[in-house]
Coordinates of C-alpha atoms and ligand atoms in Angstrom, one line a residue:
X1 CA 0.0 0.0 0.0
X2 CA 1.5 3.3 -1.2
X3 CA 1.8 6.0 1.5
X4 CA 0.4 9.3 1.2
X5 CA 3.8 11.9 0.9
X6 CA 2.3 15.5 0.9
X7 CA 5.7 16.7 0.5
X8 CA 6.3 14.9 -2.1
X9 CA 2.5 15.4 -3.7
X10 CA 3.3 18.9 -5.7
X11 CA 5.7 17.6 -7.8
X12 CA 3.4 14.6 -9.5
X13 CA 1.0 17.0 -11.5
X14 CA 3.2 16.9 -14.2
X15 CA 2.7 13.3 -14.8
X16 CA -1.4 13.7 -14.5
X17 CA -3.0 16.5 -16.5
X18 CA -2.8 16.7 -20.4
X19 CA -2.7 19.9 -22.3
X20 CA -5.0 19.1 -25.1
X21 CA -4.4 22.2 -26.7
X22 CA -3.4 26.0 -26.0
X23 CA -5.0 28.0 -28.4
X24 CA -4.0 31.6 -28.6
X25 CA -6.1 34.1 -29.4
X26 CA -6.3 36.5 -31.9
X27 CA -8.0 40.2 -30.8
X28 CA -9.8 41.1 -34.1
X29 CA -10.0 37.1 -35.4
X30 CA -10.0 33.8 -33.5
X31 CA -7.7 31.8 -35.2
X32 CA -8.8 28.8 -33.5
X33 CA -8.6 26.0 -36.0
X34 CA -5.4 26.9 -37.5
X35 CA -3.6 26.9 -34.1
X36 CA -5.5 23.4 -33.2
X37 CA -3.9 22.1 -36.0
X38 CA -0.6 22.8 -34.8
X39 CA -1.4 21.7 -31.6
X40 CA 0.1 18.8 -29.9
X41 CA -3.6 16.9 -30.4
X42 CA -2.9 16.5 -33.6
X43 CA 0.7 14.9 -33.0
X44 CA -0.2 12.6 -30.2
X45 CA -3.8 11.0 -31.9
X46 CA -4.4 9.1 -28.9
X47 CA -5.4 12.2 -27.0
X48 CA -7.6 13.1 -30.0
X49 CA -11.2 11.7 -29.1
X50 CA -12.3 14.6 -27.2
X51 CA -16.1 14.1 -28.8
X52 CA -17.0 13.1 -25.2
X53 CA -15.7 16.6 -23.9
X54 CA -18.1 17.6 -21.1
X55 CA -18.5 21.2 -22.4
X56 CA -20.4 23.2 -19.8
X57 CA -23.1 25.4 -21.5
X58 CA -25.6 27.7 -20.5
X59 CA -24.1 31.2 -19.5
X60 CA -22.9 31.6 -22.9
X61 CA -26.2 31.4 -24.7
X62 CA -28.1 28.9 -26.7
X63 CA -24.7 28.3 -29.6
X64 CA -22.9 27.2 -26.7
X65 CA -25.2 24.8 -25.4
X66 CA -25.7 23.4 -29.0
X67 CA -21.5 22.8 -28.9
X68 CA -22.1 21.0 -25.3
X69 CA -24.3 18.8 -27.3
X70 CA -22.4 18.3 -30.2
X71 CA -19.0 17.5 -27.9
X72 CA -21.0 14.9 -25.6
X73 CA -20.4 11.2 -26.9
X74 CA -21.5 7.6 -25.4
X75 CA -19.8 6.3 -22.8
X76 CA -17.7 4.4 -24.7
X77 CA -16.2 7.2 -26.9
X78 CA -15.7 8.5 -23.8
X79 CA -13.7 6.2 -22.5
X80 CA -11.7 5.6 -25.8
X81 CA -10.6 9.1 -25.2
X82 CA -7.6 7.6 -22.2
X83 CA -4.4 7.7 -23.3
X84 CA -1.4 8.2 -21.5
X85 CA 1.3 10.7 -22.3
X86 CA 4.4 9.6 -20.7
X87 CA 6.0 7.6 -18.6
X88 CA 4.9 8.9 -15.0
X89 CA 1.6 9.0 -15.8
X90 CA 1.7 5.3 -16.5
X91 CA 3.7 5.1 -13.5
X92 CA 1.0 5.9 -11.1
X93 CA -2.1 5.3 -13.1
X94 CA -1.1 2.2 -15.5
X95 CA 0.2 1.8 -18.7
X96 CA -1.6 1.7 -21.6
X97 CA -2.2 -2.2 -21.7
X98 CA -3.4 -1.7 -18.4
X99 CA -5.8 0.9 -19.4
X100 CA -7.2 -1.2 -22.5
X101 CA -8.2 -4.3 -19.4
X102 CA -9.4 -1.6 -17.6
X103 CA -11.7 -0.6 -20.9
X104 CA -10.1 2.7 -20.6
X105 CA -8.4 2.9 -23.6
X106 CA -9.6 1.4 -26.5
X107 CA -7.2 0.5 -29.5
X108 CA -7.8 1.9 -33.2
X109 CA -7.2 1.6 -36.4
X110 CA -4.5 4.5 -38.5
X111 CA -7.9 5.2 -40.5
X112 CA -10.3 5.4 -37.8
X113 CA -8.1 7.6 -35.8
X114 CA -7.7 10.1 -38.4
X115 CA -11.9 10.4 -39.4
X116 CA -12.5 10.9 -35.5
X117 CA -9.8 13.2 -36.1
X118 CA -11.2 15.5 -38.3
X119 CA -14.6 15.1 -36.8
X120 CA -13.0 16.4 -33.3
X121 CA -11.4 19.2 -34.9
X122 CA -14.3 20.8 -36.5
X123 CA -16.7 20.1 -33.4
X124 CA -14.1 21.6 -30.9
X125 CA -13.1 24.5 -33.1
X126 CA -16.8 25.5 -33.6
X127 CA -17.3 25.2 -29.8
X128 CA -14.5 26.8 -28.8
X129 CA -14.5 29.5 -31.0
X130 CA -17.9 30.6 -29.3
X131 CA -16.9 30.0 -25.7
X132 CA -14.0 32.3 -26.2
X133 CA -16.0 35.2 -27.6
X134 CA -19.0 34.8 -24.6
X135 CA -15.6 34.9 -22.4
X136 CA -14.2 37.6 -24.1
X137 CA -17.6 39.7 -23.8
X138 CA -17.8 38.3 -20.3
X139 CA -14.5 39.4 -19.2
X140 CA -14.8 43.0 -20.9
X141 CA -17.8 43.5 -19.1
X142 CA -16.4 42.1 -15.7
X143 CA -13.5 44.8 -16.1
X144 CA -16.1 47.4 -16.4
X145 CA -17.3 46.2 -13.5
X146 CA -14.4 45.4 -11.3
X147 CA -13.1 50.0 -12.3
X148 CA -17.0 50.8 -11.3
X149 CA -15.8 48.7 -7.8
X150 CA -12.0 50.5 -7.5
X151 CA -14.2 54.3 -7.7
X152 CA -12.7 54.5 -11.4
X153 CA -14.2 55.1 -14.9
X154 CA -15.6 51.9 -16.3
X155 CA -13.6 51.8 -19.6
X156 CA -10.7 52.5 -17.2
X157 CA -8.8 49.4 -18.0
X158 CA -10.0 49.3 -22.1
X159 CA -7.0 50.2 -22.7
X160 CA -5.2 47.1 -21.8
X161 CA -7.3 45.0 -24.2
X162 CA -5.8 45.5 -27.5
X163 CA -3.1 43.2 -28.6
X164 CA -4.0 40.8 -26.3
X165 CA -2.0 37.4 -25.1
X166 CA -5.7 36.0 -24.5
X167 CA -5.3 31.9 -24.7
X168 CA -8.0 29.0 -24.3
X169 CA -6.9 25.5 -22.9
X170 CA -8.2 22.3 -23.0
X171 CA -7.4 20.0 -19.9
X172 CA -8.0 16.6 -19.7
X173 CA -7.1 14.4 -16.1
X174 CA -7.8 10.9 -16.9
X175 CA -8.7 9.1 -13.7
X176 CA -5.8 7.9 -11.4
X177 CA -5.9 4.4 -9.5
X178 CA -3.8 6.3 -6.9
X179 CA -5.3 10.0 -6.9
X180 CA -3.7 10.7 -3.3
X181 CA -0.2 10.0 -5.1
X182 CA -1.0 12.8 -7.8
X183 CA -2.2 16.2 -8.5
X184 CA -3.9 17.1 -11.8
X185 CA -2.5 20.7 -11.5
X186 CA 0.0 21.7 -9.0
X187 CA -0.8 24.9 -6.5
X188 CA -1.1 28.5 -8.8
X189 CA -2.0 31.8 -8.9
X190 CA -3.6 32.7 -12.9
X191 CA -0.8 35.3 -13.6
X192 CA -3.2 37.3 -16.0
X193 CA -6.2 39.6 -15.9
X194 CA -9.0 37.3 -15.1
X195 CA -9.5 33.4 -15.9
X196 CA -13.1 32.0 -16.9
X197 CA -12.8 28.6 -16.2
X198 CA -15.5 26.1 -17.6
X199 CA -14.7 23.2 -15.3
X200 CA -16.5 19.7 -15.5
X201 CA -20.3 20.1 -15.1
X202 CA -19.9 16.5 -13.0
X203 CA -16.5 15.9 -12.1
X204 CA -14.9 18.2 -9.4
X205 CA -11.6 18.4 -8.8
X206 CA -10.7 22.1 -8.5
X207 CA -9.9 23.0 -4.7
X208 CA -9.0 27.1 -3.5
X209 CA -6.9 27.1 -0.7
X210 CA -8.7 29.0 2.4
X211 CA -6.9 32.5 3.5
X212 CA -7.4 32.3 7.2
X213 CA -5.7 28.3 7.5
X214 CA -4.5 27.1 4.7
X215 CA -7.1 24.6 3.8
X216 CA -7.4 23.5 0.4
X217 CA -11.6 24.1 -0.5
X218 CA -13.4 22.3 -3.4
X219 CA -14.9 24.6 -4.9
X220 CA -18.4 22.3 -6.6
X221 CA -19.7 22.1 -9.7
X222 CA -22.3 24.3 -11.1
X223 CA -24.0 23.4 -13.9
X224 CA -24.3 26.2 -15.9
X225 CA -21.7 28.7 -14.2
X226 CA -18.6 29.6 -14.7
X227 CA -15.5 30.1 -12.3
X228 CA -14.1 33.5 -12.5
X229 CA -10.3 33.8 -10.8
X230 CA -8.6 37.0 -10.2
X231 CA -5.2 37.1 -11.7
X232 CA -2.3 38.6 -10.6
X233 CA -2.4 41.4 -12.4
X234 CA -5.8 42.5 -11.2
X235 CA -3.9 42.3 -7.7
X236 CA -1.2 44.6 -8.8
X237 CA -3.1 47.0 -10.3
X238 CA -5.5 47.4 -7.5
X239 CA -2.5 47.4 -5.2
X240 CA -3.8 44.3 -3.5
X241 CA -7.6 45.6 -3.2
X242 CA -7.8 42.6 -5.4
X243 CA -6.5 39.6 -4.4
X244 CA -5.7 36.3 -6.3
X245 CA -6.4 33.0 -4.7
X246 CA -4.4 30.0 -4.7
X247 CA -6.3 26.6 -6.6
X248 CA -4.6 23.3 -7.3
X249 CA -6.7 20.6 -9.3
X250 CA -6.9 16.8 -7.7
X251 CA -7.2 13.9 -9.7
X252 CA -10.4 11.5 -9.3
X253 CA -10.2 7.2 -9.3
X254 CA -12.9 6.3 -11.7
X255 CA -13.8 9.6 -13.7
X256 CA -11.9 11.5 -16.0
X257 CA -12.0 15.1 -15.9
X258 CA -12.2 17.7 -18.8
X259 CA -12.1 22.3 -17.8
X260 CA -12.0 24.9 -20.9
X261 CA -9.8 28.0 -18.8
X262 CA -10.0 31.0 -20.7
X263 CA -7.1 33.0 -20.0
X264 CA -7.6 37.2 -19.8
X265 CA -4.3 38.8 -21.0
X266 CA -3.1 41.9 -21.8
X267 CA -0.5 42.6 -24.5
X268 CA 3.2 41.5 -24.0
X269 CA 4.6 44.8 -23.9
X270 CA 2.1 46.0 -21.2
X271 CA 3.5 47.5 -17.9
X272 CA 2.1 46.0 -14.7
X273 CA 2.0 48.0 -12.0
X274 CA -0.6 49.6 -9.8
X275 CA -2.9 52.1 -11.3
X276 CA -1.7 55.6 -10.3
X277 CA -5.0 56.9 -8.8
X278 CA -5.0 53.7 -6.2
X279 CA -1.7 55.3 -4.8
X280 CA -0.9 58.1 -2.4
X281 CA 0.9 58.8 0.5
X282 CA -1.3 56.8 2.8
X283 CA -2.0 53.8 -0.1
X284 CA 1.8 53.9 -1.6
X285 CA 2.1 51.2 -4.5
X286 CA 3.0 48.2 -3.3
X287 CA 4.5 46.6 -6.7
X288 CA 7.4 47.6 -8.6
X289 CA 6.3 47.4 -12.5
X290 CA 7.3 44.5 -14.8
X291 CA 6.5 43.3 -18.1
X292 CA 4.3 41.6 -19.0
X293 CA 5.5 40.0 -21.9
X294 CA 9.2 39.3 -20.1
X295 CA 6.8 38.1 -17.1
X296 CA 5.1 35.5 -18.9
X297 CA 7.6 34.4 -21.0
X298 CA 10.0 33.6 -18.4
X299 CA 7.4 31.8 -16.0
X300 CA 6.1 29.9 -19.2
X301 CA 9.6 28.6 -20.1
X302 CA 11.0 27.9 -17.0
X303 CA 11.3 24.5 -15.6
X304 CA 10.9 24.8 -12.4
X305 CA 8.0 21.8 -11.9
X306 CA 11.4 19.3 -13.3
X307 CA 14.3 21.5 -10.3
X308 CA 11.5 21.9 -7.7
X309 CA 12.8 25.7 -7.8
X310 CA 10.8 28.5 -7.6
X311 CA 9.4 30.1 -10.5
X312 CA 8.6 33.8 -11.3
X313 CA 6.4 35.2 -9.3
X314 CA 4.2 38.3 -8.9
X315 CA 5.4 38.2 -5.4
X316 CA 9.1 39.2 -6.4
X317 CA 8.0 42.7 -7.8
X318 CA 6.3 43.5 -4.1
X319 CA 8.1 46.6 -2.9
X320 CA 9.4 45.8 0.6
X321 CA 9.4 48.0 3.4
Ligands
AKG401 O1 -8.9 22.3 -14.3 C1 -9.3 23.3 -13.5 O2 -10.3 23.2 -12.9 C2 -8.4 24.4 -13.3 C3 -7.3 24.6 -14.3 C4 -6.4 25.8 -13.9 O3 -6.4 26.2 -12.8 C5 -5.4 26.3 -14.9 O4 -5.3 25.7 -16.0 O5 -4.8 27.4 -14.6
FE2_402 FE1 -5.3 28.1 -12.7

């Protein structure tokens, strides 16, 4: 019997979650399909079958719910979507013979694989091509709302929104025999503006760790509604007014897991740092600015989850006293 090693717990997401694809998107044109085509679903066709996707529908109006329909499958497309990516997965959660006795994984034919292929590609393009414009309205309006809160002018951050670094992921966590071992998604704070996270309308998994003692919360499904996260930036700009929380995603036995986060980003060669009408004598700002751009990209290349260092953090432009 394996022993639970907290300690030894953060390091294991790696092996668990699958990116299925980072799409980045365009201000003035989603280039979804284009950029799904390059993605890594298309190299690795085991991870393809997403037609199962449990794509959570309602807030974003009636084409969004007719995606959810479209992207539900049977059960047993479902579970022909299980494939492992490397070797620590299969480590903790079995290999992929395991998985076929399991009827997790389901082997297919060169033809086959590329039909459901295509078929994926032109059901998840369509879908997410509309969940990131509700998210993009969503999040513009959210802004709007968040200035109104911070006594400001509500197009007071429009600004930011042009050249965006905007992205949409697909995340799959195929269930682990030995979830206490793993972590779908290690402890974060969203580094960007604000993250509208379509989680699993069944399946939870996402936990917020609690200010006042450290406990990790799951936060529930709700069908229907979307998870909005403060990202860092928010935090700076409000000079902490705003404050980002902590999540980390755990990994379930017997059901597989699916979230669409839409990441709100500003343009790479934006300058973070708290707005100037937050700050005065009394409220002095409380971040140094950084770029974004230099921010992101050194916190996106870094491999800190492989050294067990640190990686960038908001935290290391926080003026100290
Ligand atoms: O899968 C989830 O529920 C959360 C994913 C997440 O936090 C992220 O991708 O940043
Ligand atoms: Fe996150």
């Amino acid at each position: 019997m394996a022993t639970f090693n907290p300690g030894k717990m953060e390091l294991r997401y790696m092996y668990t979650l699958m990116i299925l694809a980072t799409i980045q998107i365009q201000w003035d044109r989603f280039e979804v399909e284009r950029l799904l085509e390059s993605s890594p679903v298309t190299e690795k066709p085991k991870w393809v079958k997403l037609a199962s996707m449990a794509f959570p529908g309602g807030t974003g109006g009636s084409g969004e719910r007719r995606a959810t329909a479209e992207l539900h499958g049977s059960s047993a497309s479902r579970r022909r979507s299980v494939g492992g990516p490397d070797g620590g997965w299969q480590r903790f959660c079995g290999g992929a013979a395991e998985r076929e006795k399991r009827g997790e994984r389901k082997r297919v034919s060169g033809r086959e694989r590329e039909k459901e292929r295509g078929d994926w590609l032109s059901r998840a393009t369509e879908a997410c091509e509309e969940f990131a414009q509700e998210a993009q309205k969503l999040c513009t309006k959210l802004m709007e709302l968040i200035a109104l809160s911070l006594g400001l002018p509500t197009q007071r951050f429009s600004g930011f929104f042009k050249d965006q670094t905007t992205s949409l992921k697909l995340n799959h966590y195929p269930p682990c025999p030995i979830p206490n071992l793993a972590l779908g998604l290690g402890r974060h704070k969203d580094s960007g503006i604000l993250t509208v996270l379509a989680q699993d309308d069944h399946v939870g998994g996402l936990q917020v760790k609690r200010k006042t003692d450290g406990e990790w919360i799951l936060v529930k499904p709700t069908p229907d509604a979307y998870v909005i996260n403060v990202g860092q930036i928010i935090q700076v700009w409000s000079n902490d007014r705003y404050e980002s929380v902590e999540h980390r995603v755990i990994v379930n036995s017997e059901k597989e897991r699916f979230s669409i986060p839409f990441f709100f980003r500003p343009a790479y060669y934006t300058m973070v740092k708290p707005l100037e009408e937050l700050i005065d004598e009394q409220n002095p700002a409380k971040y140094r600015a950084y770029n974004w751009g230099k921010f992101y990209t050194t916190r996106k290349g870094s491999n800190f989850r492989k050294l067990d260092v640190e990686n960038i953090q908001m935290e290391h432009f926080r003026v100290t006293k």
